[in-house]
Coordinates of C-alpha atoms and ligand atoms in Angstrom, one line a residue:
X831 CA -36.8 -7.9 98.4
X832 CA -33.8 -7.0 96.8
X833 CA -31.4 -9.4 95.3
X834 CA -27.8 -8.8 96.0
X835 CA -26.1 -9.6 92.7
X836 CA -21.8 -10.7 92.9
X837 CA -20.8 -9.8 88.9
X838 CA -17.6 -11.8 88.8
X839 CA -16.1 -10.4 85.3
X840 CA -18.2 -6.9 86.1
X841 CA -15.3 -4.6 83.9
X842 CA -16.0 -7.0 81.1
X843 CA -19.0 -7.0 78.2
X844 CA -21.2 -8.9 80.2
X845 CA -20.1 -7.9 83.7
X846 CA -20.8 -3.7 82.3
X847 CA -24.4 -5.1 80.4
X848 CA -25.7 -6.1 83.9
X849 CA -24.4 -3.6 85.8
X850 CA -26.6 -1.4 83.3
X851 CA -29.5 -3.8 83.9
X852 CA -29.0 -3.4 87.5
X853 CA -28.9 0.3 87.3
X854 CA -32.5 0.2 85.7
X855 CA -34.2 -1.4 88.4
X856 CA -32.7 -0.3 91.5
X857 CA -35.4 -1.0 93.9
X858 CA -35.0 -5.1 92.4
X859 CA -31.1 -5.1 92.5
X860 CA -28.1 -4.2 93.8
X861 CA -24.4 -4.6 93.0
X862 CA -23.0 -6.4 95.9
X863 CA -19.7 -7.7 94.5
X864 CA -17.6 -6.2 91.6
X865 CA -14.7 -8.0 90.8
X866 CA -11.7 -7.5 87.7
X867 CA -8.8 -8.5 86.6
X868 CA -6.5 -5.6 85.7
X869 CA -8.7 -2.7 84.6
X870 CA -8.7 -1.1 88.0
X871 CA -9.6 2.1 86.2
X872 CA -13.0 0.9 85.6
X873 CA -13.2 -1.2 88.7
X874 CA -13.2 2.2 90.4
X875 CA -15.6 3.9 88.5
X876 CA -18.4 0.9 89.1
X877 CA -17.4 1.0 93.1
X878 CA -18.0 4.7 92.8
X879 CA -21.3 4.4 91.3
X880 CA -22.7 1.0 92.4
X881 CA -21.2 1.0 96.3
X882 CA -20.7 -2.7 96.5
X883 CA -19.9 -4.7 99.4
X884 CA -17.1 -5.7 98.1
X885 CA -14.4 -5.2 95.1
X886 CA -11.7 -7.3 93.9
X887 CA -9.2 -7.0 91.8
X888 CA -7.6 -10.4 90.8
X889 CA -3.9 -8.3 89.8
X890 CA -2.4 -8.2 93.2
X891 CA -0.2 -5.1 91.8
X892 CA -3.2 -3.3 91.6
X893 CA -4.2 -3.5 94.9
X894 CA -2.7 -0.6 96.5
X895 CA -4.7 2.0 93.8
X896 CA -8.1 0.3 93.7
X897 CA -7.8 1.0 97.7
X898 CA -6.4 4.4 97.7
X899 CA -8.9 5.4 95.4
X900 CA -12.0 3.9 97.6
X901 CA -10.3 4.7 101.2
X902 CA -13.1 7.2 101.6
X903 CA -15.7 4.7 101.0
X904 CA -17.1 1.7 103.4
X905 CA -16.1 -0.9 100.5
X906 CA -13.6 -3.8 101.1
X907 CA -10.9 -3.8 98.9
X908 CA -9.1 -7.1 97.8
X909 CA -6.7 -9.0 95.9
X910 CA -5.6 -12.0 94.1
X911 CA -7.1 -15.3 93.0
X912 CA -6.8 -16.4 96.5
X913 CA -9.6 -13.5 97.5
X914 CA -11.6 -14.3 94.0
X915 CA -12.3 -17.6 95.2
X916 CA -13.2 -16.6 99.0
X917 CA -15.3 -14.1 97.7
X918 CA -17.8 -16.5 96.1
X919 CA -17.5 -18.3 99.3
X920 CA -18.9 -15.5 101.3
X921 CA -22.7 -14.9 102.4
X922 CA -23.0 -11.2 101.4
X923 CA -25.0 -12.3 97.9
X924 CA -27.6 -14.0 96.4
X925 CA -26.8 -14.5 92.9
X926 CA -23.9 -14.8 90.8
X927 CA -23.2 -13.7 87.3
X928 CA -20.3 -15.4 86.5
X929 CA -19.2 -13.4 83.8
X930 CA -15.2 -14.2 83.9
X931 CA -13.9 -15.1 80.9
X932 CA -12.5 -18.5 80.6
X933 CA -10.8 -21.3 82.8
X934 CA -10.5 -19.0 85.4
X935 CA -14.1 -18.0 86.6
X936 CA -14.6 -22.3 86.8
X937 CA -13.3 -22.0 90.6
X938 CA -15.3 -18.9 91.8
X939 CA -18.3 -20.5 90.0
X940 CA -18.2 -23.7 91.6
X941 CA -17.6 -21.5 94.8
X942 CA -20.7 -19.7 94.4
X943 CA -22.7 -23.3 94.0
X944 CA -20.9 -25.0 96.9
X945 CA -22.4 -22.2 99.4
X946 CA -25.7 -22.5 98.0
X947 CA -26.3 -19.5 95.8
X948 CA -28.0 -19.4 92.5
X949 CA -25.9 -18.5 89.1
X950 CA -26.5 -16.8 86.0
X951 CA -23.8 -18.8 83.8
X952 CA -22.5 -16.8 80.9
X953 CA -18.7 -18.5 81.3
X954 CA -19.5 -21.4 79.7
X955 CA -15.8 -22.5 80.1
X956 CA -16.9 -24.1 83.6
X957 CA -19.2 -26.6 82.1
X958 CA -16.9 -27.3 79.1
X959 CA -14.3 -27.9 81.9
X960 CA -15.5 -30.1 84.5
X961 CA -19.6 -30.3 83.5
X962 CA -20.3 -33.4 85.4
X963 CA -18.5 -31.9 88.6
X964 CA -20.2 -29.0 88.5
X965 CA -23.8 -29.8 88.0
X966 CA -23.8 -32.7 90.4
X967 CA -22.6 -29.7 92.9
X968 CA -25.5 -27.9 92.1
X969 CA -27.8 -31.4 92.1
X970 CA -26.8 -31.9 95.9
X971 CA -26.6 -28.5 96.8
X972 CA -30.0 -27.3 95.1
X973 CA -28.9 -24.4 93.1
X974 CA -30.2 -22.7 90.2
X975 CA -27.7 -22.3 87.5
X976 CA -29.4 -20.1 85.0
X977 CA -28.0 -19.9 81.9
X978 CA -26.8 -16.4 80.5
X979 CA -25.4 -17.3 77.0
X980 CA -28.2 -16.3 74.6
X981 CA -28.4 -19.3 73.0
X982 CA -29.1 -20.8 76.3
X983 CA -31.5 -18.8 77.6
X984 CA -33.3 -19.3 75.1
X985 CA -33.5 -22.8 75.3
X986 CA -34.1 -22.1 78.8
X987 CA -37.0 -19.8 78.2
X988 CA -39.0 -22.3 75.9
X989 CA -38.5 -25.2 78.5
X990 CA -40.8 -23.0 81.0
X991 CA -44.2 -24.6 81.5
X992 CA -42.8 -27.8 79.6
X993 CA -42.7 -30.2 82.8
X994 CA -41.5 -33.7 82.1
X995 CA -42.3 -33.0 78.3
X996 CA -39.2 -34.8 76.3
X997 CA -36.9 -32.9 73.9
X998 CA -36.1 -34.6 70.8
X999 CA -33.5 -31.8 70.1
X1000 CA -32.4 -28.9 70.8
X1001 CA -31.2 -26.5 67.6
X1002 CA -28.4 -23.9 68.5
X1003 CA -28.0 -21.1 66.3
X1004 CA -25.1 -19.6 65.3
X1005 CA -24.5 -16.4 63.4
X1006 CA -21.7 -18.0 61.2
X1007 CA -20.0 -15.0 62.6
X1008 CA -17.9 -12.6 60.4
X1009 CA -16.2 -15.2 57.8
X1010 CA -19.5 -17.0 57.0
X1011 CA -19.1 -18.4 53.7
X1012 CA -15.5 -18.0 53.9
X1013 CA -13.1 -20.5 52.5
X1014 CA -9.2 -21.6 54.0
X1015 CA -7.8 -19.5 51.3
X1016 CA -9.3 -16.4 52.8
X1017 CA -9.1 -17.7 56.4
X1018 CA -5.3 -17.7 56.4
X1019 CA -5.1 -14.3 56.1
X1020 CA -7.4 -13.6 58.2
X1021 CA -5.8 -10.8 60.4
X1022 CA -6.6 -10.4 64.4
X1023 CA -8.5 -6.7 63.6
X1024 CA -10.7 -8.5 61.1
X1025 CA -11.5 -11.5 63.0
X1026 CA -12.6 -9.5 66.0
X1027 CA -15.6 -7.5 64.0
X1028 CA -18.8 -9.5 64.8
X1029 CA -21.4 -8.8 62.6
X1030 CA -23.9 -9.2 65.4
X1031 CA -23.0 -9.3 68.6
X1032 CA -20.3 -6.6 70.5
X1033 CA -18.9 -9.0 73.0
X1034 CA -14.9 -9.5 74.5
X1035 CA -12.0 -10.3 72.6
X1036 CA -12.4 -14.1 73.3
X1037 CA -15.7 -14.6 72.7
X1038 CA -15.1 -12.5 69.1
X1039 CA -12.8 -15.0 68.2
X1040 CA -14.4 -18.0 69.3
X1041 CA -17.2 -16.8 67.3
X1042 CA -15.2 -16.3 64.0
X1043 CA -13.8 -19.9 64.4
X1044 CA -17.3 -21.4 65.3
X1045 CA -15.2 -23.0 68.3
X1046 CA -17.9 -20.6 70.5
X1047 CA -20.5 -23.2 68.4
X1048 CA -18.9 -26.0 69.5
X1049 CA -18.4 -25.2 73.4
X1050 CA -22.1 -23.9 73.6
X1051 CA -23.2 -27.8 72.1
X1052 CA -21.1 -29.1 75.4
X1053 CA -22.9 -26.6 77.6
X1054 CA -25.8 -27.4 76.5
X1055 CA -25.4 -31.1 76.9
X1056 CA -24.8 -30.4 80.7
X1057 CA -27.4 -27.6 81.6
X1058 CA -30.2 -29.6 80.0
X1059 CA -29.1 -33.1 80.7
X1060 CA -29.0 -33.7 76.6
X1061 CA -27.3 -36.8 75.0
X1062 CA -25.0 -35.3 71.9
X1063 CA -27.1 -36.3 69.5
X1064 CA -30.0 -34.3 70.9
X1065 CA -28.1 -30.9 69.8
X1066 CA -28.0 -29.9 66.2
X1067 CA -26.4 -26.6 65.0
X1068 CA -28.2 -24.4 62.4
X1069 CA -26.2 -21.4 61.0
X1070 CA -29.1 -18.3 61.2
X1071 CA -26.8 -15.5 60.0
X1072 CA -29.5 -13.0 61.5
X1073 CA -28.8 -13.7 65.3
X1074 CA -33.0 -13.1 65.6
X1075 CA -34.1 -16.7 66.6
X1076 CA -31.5 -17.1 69.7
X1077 CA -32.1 -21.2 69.8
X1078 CA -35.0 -23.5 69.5
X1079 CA -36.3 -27.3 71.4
X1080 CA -38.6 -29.5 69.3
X1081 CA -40.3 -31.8 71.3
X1082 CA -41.5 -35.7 70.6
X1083 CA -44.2 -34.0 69.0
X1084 CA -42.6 -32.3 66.7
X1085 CA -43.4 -29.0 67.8
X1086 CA -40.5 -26.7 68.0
X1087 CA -40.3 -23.5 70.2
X1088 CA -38.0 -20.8 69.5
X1089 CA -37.2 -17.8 71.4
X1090 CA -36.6 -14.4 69.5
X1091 CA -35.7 -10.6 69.8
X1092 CA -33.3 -8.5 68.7
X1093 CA -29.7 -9.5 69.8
X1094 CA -28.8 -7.5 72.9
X1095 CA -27.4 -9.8 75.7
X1096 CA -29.0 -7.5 77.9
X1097 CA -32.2 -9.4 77.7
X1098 CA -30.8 -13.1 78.8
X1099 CA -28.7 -10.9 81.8
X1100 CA -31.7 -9.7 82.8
X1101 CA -33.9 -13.0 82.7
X1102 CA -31.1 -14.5 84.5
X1103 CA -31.6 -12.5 87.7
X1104 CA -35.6 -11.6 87.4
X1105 CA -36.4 -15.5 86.7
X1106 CA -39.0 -16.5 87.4
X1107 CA -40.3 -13.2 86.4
X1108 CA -40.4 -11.0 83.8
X1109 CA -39.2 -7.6 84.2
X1110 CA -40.3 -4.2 81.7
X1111 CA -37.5 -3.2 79.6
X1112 CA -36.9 -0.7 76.8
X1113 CA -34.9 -2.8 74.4
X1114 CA -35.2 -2.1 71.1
X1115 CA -37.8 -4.5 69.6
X1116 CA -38.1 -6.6 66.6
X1117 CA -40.3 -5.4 64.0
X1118 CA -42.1 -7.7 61.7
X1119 CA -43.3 -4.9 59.6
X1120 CA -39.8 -4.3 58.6
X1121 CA -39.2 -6.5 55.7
X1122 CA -36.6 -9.0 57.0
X1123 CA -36.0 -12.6 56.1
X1124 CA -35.1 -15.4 58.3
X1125 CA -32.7 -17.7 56.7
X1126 CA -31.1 -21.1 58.0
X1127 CA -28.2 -23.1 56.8
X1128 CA -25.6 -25.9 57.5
X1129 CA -22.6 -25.1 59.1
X1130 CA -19.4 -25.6 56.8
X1131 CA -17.6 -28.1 58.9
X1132 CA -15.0 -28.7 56.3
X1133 CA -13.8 -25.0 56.6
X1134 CA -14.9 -24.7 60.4
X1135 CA -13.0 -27.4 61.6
X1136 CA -13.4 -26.4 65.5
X1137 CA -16.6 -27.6 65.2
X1138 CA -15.6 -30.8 64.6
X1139 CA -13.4 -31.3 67.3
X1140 CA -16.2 -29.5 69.7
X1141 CA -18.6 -32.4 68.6
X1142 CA -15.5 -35.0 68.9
X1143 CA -15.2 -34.0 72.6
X1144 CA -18.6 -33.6 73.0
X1145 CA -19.2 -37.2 72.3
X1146 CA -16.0 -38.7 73.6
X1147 CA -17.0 -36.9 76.8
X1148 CA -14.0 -37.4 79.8
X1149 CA -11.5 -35.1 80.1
X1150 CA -11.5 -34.4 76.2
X1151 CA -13.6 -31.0 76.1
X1152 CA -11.5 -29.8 79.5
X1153 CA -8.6 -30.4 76.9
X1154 CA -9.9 -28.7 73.7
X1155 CA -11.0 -25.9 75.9
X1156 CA -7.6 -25.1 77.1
X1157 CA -5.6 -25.3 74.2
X1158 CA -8.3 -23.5 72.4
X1159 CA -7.6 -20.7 75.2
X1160 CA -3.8 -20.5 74.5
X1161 CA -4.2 -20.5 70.9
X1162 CA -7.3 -17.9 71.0
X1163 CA -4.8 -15.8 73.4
X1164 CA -1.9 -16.6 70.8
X1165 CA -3.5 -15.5 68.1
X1166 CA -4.9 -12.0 69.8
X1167 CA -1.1 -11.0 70.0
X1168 CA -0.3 -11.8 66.4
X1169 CA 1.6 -14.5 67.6
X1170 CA -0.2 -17.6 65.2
X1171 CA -2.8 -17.2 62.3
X1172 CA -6.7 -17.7 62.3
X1173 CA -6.4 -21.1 60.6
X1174 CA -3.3 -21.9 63.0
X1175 CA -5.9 -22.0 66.3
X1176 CA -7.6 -25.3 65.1
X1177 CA -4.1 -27.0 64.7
X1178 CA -3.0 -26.5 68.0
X1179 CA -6.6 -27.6 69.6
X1180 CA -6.3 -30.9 67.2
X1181 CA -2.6 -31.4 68.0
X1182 CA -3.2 -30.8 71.5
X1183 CA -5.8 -33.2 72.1
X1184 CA -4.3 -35.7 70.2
X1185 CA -1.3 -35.3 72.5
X1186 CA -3.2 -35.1 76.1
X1187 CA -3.9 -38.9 77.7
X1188 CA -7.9 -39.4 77.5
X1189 CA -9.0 -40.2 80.9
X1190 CA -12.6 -41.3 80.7
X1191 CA -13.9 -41.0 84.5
X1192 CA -11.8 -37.7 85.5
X1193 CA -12.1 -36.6 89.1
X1194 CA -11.2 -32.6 89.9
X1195 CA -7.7 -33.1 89.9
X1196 CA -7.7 -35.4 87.1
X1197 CA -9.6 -32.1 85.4
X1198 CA -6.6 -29.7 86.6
X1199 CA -4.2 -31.6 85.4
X1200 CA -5.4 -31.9 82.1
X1201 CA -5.8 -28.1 81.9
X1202 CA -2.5 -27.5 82.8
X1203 CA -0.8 -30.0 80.7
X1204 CA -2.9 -29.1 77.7
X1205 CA -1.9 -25.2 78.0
X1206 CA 1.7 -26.5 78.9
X1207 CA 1.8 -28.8 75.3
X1208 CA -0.3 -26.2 73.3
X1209 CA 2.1 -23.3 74.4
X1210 CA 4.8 -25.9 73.6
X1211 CA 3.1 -26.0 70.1
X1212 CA 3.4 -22.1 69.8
X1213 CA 6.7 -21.9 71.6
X1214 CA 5.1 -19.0 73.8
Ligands
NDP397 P1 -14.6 -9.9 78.6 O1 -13.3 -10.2 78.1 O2 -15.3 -8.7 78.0 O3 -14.6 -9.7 80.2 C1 -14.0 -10.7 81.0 C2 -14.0 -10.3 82.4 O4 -13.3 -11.3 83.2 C3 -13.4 -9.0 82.8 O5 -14.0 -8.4 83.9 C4 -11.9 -9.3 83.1 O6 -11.3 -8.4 83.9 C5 -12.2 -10.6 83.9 N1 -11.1 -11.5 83.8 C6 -10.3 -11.9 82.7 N2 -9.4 -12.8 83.0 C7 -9.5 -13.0 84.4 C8 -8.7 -13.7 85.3 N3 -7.6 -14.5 84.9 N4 -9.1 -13.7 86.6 C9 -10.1 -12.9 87.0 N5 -10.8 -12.1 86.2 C10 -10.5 -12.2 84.9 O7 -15.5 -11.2 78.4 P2 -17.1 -11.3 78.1 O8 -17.8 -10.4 79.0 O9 -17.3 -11.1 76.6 O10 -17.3 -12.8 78.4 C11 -17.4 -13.3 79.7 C12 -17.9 -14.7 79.7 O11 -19.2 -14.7 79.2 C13 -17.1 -15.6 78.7 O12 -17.0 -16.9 79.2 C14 -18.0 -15.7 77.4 O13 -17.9 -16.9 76.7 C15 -19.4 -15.5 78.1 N6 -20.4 -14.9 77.2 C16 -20.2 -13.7 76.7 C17 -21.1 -13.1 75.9 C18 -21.0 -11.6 75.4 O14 -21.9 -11.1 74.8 N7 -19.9 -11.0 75.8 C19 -22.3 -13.8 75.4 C20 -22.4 -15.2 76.0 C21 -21.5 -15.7 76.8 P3 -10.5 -7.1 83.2 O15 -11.5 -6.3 82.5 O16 -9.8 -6.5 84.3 O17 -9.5 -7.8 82.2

């Protein structure tokens, strides 16, 4: 049977990656819904090829192009954040990759689960957000969310076959991402061009940064705390400047299990939609002949301070990561347009969530509230 796959994000880095992945195995999937934000360009050019369902275009001023240019096709053309969110609502898939970027794919996410269908997480922002809401919705409603995030899937991936066997911990890797070893002097410098070369990974501009500031680190320990049901001291965070070993579990007896390859996220994408099964690919392959070494190593925390903060919230738990996730959004999007410095992102998270009320118990609205004030203050901070 064919499984009809909603991309949510599909002009981004991910959302193109499993279009690819799709386009390899035709007779497994097919490209049901394609949604954007403003690149209707592209938008176009995936209707054209893929002949979704559906598009959407979440700029309501592109709507009149994206349906001129598809009027001689059966597709059904949409706008707004409105039609985002009634989209995932709708019957006409079976899995979702929710590959928006940020605070706004937690809504179409927690969409998808309310109706049932199973989703291949890759924006982690919906579990730093609101992780207790989300995975009770998919407790009651019995849905698969499969992680995308490498790290994740990884984790993921050495947990098959492992029953009720108990983690001790879980290790996330990080690349240490272009400024490893990099000290404040250098960091506030650091210019927006420079930040956004990963030395591993090609991925979207937020991501890039995230990575550079470790603050990626930080919400993929909060992620993981939810997916896997993980107390905070169960995660540890190795730097493993290779990006071969994508994250490992040890278990109580002492055996750890890693999961490795090449990075290319087109592997956890496809995992995501083929689970249980594994599906042929022709991704480049790691070569143990090829003299490589492995090496592992603390993360800086006095340079990196997001990290800090990420394991603050983290513990802390409430409405405290929904908090650092937004200001780290405003900041993150501050300093893409030159607006603040590298170093100038973790003073605006710290500030900010020193300034938002902690709530311990937040409900939904308690969560949207504290998004909104936090981007309100952090902007404040910036004077955007
Ligand atoms: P990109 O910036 O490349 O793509 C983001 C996608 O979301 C685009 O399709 C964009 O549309 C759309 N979008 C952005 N803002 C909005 C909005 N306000 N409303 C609706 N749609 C919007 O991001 P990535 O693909 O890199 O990352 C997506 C998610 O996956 C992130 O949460 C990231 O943390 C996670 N992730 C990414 C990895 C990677 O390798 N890239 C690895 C692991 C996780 P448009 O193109 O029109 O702007």
């Amino acid at each position: 049977m064919v499984k009809r796959i909603a991309i949510f994000g599909s002009t981004g880095s991910i959302g193109k990656q499993t279009l690819e992945v799709i386009a390899e195995h035709k007779d497994k999937f097919s490209a049901e819904v394609l949604t954007a934000y403003t690149n209707e360009k592209l938008l176009i050019e995936q209707a054209l090829k893929f002949n979704p369902n559906i598009v959407v275009i979440a700029d309501e001023k592109k709507y009149e192009v994206l349906k001129d240019a598809l009027s001689n096709t059966q597709i059904k053309v949409f706008a707004g954040e409105k039609a985002l969110n009634e989209v995932a609502l709708m019957n006409c898939y079976d899995i979702m990759i929710a590959a928006i970027v940020g605070y706004a794919g937690f809504q179409p996410t927690l969409n998808a689960i309310e109706t049932g269908k199973t989703v291949g997480l890759a924006n982690k922002e919906t579990l730093v957000v609101a992780g207790d809401i989300v995975m009770q919705k998919a407790f009651e409603k019995k849905v698969a969310i499969i992680p995308v995030d490498s790290e994740h899937s990884a984790i993921f991936q050495c947990l098959v076959g492992e029953g009720r066997n108990k983690i001790e911990k879980v290790i996330l890797t990080a690349s240490g991402g272009p400024f490893l070893g990099k000290k404040p002097n250098f960091l506030v410098n650091v210019k927006r061009d420079h930040a956004l070369q990963h030395p591993n990974w090609s991925m979207g501009a937020k991501i890039t940064i995230d990575s550079a500031t470790l603050m990626n680190k930080g919400l993929e320990m909060i992620e993981a705390k939810w997916l896997f049901s993980l107390q905070p001291q169960q995660i540890q965070v190795v730097i493993h400047p290779q990006s071969i070993i994508h994250s490992m579990v040890q278990f109580e007896d002492g055996s750890i299990k890693a999961q490795m390859g090449l990075p290319d996220m087109k592997l956890p994408i496809q995992y995501a939609i083929s689970f249980p099964q594994r599906l042929t690919s022709n991704f480049p392959r790691y070569d143990f002949k090829r003299p490589s070494s492995l090496t592992f190593e603390e993360p800086d925390l006095r340079t990196f301070r997001n990290l800090v903060l990420a394991s603050e919230a983290l513990f802390k738990g409430g409405n405290l990561p929904c908090i650092l996730n937004a200001a780290n959004e405003v900041a993150v999007f501050a300093f893409l347009r030159n607006r603040i410095g590298f170093l100038d992102i973790t003073a605006v998270v710290e500030k900010t969530m020193e300034k938002i009320s902690f709530i311990e118990k937040p409900t939904l609205d308690d969560y949207l509230e504290s998004d909104a004030e936090s981007r309100n203050f952090a902007a404040s901070l910036i004077q955007l």
